[in-house]
Each structure stands twice: as C-alpha cells, then as structure tokens.
Tab-separated table of N, CA, C and O in Angstrom:
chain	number	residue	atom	x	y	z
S	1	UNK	N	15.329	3.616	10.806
S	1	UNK	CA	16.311	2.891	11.570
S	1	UNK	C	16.361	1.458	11.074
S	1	UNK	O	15.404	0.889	10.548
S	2	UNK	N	17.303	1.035	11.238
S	2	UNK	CA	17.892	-0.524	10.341
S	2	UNK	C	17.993	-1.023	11.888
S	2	UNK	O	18.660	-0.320	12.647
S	3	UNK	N	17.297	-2.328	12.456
S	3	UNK	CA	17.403	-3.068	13.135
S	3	UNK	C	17.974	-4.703	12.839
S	3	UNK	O	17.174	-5.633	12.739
S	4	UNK	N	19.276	-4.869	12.733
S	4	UNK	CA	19.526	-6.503	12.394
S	4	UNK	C	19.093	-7.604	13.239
S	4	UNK	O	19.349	-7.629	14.443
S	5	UNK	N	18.515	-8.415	12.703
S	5	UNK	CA	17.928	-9.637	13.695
S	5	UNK	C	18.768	-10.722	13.248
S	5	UNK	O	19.260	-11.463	14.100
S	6	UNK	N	19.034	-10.944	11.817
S	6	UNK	CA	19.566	-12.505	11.433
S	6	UNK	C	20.578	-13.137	12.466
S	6	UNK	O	20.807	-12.412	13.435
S	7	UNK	N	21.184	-14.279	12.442
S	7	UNK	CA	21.987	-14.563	13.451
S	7	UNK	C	23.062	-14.893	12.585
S	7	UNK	O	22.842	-15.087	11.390
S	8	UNK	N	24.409	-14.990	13.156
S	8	UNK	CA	25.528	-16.063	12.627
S	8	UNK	C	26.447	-16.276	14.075
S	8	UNK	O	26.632	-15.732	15.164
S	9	UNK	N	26.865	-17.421	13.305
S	9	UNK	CA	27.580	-18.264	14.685
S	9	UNK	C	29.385	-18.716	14.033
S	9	UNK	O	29.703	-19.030	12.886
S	10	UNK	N	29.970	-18.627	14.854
S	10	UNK	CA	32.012	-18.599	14.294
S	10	UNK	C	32.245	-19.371	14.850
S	10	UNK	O	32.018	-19.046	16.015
S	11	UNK	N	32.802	-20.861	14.774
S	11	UNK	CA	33.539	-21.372	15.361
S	11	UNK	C	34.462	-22.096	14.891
S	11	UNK	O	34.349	-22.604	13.775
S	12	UNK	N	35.641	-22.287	15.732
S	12	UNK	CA	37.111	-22.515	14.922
S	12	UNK	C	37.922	-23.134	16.004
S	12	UNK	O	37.802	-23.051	17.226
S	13	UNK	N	38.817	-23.807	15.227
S	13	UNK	CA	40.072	-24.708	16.603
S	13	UNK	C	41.015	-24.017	15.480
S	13	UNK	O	40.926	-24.193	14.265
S	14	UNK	N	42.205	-22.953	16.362
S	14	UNK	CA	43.089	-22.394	15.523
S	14	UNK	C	44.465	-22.520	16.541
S	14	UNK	O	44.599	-22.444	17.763
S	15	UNK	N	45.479	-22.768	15.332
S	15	UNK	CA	47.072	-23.390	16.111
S	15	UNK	C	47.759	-22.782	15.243
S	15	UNK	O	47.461	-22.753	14.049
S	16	UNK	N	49.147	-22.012	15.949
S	16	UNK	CA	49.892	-21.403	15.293
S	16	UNK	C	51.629	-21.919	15.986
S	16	UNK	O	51.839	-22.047	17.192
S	17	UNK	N	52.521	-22.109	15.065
S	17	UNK	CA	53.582	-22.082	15.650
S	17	UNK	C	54.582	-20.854	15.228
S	17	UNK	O	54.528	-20.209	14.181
S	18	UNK	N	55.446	-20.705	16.237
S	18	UNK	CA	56.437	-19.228	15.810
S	18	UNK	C	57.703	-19.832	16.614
S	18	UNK	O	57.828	-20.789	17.378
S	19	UNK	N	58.733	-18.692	16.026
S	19	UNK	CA	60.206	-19.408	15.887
S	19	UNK	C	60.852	-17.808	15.806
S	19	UNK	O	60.558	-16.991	14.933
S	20	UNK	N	61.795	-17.582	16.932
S	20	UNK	CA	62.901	-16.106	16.748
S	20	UNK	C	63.912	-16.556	17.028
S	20	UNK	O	64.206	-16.876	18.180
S	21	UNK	N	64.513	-16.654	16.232
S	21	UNK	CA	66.045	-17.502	16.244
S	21	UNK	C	67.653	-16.333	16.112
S	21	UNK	O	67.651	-15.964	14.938
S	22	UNK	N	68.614	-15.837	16.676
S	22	UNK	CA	69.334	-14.944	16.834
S	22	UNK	C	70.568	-15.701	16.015
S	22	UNK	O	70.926	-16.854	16.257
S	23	UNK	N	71.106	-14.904	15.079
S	23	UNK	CA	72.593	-15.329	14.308
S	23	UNK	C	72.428	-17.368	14.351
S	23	UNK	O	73.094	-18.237	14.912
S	24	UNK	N	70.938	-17.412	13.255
S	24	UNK	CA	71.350	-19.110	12.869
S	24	UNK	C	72.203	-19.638	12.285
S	24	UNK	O	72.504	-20.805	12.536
S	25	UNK	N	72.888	-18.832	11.244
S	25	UNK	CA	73.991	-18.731	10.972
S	25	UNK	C	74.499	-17.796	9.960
S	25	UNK	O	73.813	-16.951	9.385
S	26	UNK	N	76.086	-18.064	9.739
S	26	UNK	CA	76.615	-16.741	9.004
S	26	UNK	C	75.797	-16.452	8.072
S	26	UNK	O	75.022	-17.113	7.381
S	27	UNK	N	76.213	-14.823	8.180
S	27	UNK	CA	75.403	-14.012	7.386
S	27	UNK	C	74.284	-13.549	7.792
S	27	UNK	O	74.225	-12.365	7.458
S	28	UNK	N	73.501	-13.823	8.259
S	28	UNK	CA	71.740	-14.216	8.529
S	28	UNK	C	71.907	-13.294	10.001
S	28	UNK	O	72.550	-14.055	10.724
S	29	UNK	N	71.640	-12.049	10.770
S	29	UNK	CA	71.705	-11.529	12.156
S	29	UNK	C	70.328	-12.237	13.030
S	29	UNK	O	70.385	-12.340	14.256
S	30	UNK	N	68.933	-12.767	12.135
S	30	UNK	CA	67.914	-13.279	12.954
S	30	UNK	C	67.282	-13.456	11.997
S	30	UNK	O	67.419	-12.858	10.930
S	31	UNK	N	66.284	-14.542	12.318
S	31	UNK	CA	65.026	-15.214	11.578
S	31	UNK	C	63.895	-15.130	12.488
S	31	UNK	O	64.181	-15.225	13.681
S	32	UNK	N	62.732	-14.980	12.196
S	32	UNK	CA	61.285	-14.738	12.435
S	32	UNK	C	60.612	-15.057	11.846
S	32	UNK	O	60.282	-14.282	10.949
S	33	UNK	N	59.877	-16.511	11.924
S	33	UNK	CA	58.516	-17.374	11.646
S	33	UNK	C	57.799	-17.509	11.916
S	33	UNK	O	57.842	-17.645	13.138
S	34	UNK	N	56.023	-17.685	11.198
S	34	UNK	CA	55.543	-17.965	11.920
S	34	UNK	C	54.497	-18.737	11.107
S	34	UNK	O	54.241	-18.421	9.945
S	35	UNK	N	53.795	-19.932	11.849
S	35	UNK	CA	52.882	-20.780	10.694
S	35	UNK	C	51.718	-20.795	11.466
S	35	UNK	O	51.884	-20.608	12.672
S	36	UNK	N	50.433	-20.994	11.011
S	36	UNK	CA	49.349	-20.524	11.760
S	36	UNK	C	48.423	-21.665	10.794
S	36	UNK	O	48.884	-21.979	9.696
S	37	UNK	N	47.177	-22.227	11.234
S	37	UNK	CA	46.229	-22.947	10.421
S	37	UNK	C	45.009	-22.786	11.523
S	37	UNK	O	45.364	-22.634	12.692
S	38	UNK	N	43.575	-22.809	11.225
S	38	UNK	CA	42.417	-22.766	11.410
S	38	UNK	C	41.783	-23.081	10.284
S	38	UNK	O	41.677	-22.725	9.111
S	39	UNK	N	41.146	-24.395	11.544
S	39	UNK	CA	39.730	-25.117	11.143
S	39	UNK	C	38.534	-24.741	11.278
S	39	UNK	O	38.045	-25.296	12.263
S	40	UNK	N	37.635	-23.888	10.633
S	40	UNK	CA	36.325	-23.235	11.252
S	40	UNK	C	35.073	-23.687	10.273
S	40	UNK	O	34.903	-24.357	9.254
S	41	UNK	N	34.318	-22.922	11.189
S	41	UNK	CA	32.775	-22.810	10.609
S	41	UNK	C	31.698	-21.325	10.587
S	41	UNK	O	31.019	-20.917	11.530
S	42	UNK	N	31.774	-20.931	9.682
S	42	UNK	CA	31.092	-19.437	9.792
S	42	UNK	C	29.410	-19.905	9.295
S	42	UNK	O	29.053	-20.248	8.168
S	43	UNK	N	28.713	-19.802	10.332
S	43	UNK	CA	27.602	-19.977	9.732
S	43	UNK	C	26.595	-18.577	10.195
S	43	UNK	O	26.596	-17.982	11.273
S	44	UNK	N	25.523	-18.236	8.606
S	44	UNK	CA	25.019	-17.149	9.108
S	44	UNK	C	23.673	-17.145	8.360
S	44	UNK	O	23.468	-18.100	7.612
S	45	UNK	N	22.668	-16.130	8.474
S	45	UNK	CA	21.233	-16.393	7.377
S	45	UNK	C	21.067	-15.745	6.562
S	45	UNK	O	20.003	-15.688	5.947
S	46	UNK	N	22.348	-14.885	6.255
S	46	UNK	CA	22.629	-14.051	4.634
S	46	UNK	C	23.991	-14.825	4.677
S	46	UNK	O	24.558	-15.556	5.489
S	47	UNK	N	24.315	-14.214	3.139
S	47	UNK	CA	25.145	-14.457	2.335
S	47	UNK	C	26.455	-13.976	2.403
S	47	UNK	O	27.524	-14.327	1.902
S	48	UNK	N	26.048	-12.964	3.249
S	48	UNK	CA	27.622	-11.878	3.050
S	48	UNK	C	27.460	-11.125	5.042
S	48	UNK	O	26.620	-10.414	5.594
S	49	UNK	N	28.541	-11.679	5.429
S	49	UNK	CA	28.246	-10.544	6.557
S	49	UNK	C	27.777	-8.904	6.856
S	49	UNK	O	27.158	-8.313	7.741
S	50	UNK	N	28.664	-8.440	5.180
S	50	UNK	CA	28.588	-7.026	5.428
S	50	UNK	C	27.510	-5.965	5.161
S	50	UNK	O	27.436	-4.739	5.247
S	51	UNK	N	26.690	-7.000	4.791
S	51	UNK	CA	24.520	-6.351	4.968
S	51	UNK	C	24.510	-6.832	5.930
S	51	UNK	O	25.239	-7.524	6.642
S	52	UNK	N	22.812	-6.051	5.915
S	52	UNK	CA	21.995	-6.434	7.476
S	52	UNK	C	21.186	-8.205	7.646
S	52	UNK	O	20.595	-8.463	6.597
S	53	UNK	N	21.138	-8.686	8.081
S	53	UNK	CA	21.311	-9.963	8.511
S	53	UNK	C	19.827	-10.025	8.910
S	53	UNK	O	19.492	-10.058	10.095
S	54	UNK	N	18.886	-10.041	7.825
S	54	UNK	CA	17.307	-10.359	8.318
S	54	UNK	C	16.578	-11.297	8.089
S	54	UNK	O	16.519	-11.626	6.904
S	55	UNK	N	15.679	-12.160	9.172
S	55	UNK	CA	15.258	-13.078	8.735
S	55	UNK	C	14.225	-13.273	7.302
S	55	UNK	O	13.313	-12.519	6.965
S	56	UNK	N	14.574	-14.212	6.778
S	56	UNK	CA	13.284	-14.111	5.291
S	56	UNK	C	11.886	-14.304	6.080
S	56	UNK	O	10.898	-13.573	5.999
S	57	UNK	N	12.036	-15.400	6.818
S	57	UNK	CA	10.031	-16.289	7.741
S	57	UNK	C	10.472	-15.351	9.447
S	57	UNK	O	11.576	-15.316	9.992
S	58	UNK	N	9.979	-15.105	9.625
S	58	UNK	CA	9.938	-14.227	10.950
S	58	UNK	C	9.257	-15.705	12.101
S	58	UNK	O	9.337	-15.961	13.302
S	59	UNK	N	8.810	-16.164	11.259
S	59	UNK	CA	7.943	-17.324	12.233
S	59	UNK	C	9.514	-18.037	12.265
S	59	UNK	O	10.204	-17.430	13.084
S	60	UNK	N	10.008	-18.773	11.826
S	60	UNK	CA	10.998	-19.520	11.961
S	60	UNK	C	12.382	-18.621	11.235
S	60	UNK	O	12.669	-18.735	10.043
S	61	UNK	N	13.106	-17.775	12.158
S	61	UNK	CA	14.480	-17.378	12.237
S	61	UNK	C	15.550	-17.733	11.753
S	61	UNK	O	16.335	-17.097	11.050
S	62	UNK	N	15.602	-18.901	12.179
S	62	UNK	CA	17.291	-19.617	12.096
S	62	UNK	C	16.841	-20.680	10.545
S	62	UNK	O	17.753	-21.347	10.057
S	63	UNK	N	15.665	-20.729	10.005
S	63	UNK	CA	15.487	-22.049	9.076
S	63	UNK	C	16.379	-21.791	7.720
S	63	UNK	O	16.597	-22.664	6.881
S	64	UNK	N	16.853	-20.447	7.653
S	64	UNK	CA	17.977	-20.630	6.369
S	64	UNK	C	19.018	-20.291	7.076
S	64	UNK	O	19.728	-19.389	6.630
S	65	UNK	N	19.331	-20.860	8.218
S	65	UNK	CA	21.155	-20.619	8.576
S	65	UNK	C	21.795	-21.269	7.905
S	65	UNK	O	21.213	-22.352	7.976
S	66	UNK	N	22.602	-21.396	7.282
S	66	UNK	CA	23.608	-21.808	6.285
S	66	UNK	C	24.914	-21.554	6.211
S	66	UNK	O	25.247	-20.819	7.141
S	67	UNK	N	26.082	-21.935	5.287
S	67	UNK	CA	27.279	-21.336	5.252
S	67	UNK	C	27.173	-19.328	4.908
S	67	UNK	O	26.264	-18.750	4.312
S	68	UNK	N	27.835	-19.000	5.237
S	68	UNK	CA	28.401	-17.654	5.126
S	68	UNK	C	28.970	-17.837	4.096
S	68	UNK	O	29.722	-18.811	4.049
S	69	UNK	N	28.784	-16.727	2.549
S	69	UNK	CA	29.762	-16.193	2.167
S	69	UNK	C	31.142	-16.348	2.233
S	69	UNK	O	31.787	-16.843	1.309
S	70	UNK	N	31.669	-15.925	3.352
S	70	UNK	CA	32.893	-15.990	3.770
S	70	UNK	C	33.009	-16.997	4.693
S	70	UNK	O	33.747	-16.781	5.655
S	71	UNK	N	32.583	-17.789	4.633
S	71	UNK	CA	33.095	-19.366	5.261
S	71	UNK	C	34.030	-19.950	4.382
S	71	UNK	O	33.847	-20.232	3.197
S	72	UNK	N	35.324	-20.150	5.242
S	72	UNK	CA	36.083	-20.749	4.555
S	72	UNK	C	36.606	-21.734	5.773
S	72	UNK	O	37.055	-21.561	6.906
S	73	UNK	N	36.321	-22.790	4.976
S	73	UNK	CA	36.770	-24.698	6.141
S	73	UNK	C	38.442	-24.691	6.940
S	73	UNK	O	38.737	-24.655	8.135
S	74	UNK	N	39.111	-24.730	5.984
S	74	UNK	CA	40.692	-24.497	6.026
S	74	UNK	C	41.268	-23.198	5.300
S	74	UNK	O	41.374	-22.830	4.130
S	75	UNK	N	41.694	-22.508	6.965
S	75	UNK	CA	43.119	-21.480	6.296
S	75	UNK	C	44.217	-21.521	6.956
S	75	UNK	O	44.351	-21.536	8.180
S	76	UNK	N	45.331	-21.547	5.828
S	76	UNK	CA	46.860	-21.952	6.288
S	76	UNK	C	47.871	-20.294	5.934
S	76	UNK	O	47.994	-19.824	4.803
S	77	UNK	N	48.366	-19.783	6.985
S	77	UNK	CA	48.874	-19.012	6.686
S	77	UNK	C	50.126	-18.885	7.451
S	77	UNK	O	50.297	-18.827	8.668
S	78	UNK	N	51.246	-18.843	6.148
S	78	UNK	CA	52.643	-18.895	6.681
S	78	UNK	C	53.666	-17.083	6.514
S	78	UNK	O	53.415	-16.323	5.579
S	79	UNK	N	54.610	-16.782	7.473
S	79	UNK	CA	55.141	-15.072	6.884
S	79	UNK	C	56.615	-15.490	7.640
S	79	UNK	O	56.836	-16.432	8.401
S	80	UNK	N	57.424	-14.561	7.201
S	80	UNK	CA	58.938	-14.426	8.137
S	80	UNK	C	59.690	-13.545	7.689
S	80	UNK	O	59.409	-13.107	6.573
S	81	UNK	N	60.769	-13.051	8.332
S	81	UNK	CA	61.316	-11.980	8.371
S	81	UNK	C	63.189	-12.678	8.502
S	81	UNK	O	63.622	-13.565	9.238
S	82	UNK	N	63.854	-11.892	7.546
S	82	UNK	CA	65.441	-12.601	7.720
S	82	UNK	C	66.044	-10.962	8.143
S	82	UNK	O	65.751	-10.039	7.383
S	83	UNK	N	66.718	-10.743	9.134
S	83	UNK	CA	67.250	-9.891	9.161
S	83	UNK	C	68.775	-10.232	8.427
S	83	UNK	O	68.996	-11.442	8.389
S	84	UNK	N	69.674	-9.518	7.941
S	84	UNK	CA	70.911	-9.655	7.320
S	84	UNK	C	71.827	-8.601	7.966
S	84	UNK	O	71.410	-7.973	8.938
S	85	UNK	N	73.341	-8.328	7.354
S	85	UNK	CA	73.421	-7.087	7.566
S	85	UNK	C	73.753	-6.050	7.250
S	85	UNK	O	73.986	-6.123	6.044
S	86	UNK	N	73.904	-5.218	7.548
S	86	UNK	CA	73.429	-3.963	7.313
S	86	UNK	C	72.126	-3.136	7.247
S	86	UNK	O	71.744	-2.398	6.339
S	87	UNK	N	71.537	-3.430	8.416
S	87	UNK	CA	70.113	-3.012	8.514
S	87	UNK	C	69.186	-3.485	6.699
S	87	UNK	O	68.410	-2.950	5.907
S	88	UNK	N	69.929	-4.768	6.853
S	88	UNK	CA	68.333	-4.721	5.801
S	88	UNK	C	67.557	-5.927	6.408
S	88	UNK	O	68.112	-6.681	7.207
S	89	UNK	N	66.089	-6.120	5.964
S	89	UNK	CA	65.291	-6.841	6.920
S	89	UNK	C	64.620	-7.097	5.194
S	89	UNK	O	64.489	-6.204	4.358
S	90	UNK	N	64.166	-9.016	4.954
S	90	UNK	CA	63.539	-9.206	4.194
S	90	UNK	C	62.087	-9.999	4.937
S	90	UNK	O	62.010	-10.690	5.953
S	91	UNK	N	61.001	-9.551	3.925
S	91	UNK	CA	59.887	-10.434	4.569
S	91	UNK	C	58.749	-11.290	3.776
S	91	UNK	O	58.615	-11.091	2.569
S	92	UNK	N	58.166	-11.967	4.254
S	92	UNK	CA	57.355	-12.522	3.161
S	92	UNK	C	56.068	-13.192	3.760
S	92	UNK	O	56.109	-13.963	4.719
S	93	UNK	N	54.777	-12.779	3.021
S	93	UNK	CA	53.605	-13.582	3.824
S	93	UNK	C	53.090	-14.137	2.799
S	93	UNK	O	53.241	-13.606	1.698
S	94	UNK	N	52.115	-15.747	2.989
S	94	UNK	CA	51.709	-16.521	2.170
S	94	UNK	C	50.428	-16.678	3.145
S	94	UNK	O	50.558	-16.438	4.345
S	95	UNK	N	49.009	-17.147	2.525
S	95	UNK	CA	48.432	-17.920	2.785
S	95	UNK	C	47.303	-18.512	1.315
S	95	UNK	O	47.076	-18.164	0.156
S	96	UNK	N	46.853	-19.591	2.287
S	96	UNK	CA	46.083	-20.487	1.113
S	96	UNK	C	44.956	-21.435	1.895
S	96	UNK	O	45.053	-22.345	2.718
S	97	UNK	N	43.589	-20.626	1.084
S	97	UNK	CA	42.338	-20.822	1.899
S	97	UNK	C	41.633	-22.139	1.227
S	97	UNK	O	42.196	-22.722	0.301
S	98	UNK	N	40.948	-22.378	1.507
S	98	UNK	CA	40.067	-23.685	1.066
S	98	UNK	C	38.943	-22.550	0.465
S	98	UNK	O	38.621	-21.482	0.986
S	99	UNK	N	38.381	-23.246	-1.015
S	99	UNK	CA	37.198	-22.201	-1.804
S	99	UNK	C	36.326	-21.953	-1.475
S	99	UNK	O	35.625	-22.941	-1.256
S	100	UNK	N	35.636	-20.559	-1.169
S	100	UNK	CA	34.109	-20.458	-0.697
S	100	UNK	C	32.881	-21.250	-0.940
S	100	UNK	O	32.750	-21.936	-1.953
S	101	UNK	N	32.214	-21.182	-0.253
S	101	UNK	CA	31.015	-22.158	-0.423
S	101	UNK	C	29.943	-21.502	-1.673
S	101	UNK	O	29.726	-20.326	-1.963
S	102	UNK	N	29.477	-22.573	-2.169
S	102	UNK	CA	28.745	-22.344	-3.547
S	102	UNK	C	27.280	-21.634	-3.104
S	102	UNK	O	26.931	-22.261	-2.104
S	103	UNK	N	26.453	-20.795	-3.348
S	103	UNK	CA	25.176	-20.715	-3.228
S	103	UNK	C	24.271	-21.470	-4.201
S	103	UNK	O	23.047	-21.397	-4.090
C-alpha cells in the first residue's frame, strides 16, 4: 500500500471578465468573450504533483516545501465565439503562462 504524506498548499486571487453581446452588428448574430487571469502559488515537497508526495527527513516534513513543478506565478487566458449566419459559429482560445520554476 502507497500511503502519501508530503504536503502542498494552492493559493491564488483569480478574476475573470465575460461579455454576450446579441446582433453587435451587421453580419455578426452574437459575440461571446471571455478574459480570465490568476495570480497563484503552488507550493509542494516533490516536484511534480502526479507522484506520491513523501517526505525526504521524516523528522522535519515541510523543510523542502518549495515551488511545484507546475507552479506557474501568472496565467492569462483569453477564448470567444462569433456566431454569423447561417448556423456557422467561429471560436478561438489563447492563453499565456509565466515559465515554470527552475529546479
């Protein structure tokens, strides 16, 4: 049996704005936006979330908590949808992360 002990901790201030707008104008039947950004902190005592998470010193637990792997500081992610007509619907998603942390 695999028992995980390591710890990690998530925290983030995340803000998104969105927009459904009906016939903005000719041509166009609706628009659908949406922009989203989070500021976080993934901290954990491995490297990668997706192993088991064990302490290295059993005496002291938390003494290599560190960035995560997948800690990333800033992510900005923008998508939208144009309806037109004749049932066609175009869409598009973007985002753009700040670079993982170095080991």
């Amino acid at each position: 049996m695999l028992f995980p002990s390591g710890r990690s901790t998530f925290n983030a201030f995340e803000t998104s704005l969105r927009a459904n707008v009906r016939n903005p104008f000719s041509g166009v039947k609706g628009l659908n936006w949406i922009v989203s950004y989070s500021l976080s902190r993934y901290l954990g005592s491995a490297l990668d979330s997706d192993f088991i998470n064990t302490a290295i010193d059993n005496n002291h637990p938390t003494a290599s908590l560190g960035p995560n792997g997948l800690d990333r500081t800033h992510q900005f992610s923008f998508g939208g949808t144009i309806d037109l007509p004749g049932y066609i619907r175009l869409g598009a998603v973007g985002h753009i992360y700040s670079p993982l942390p170095q080991a």
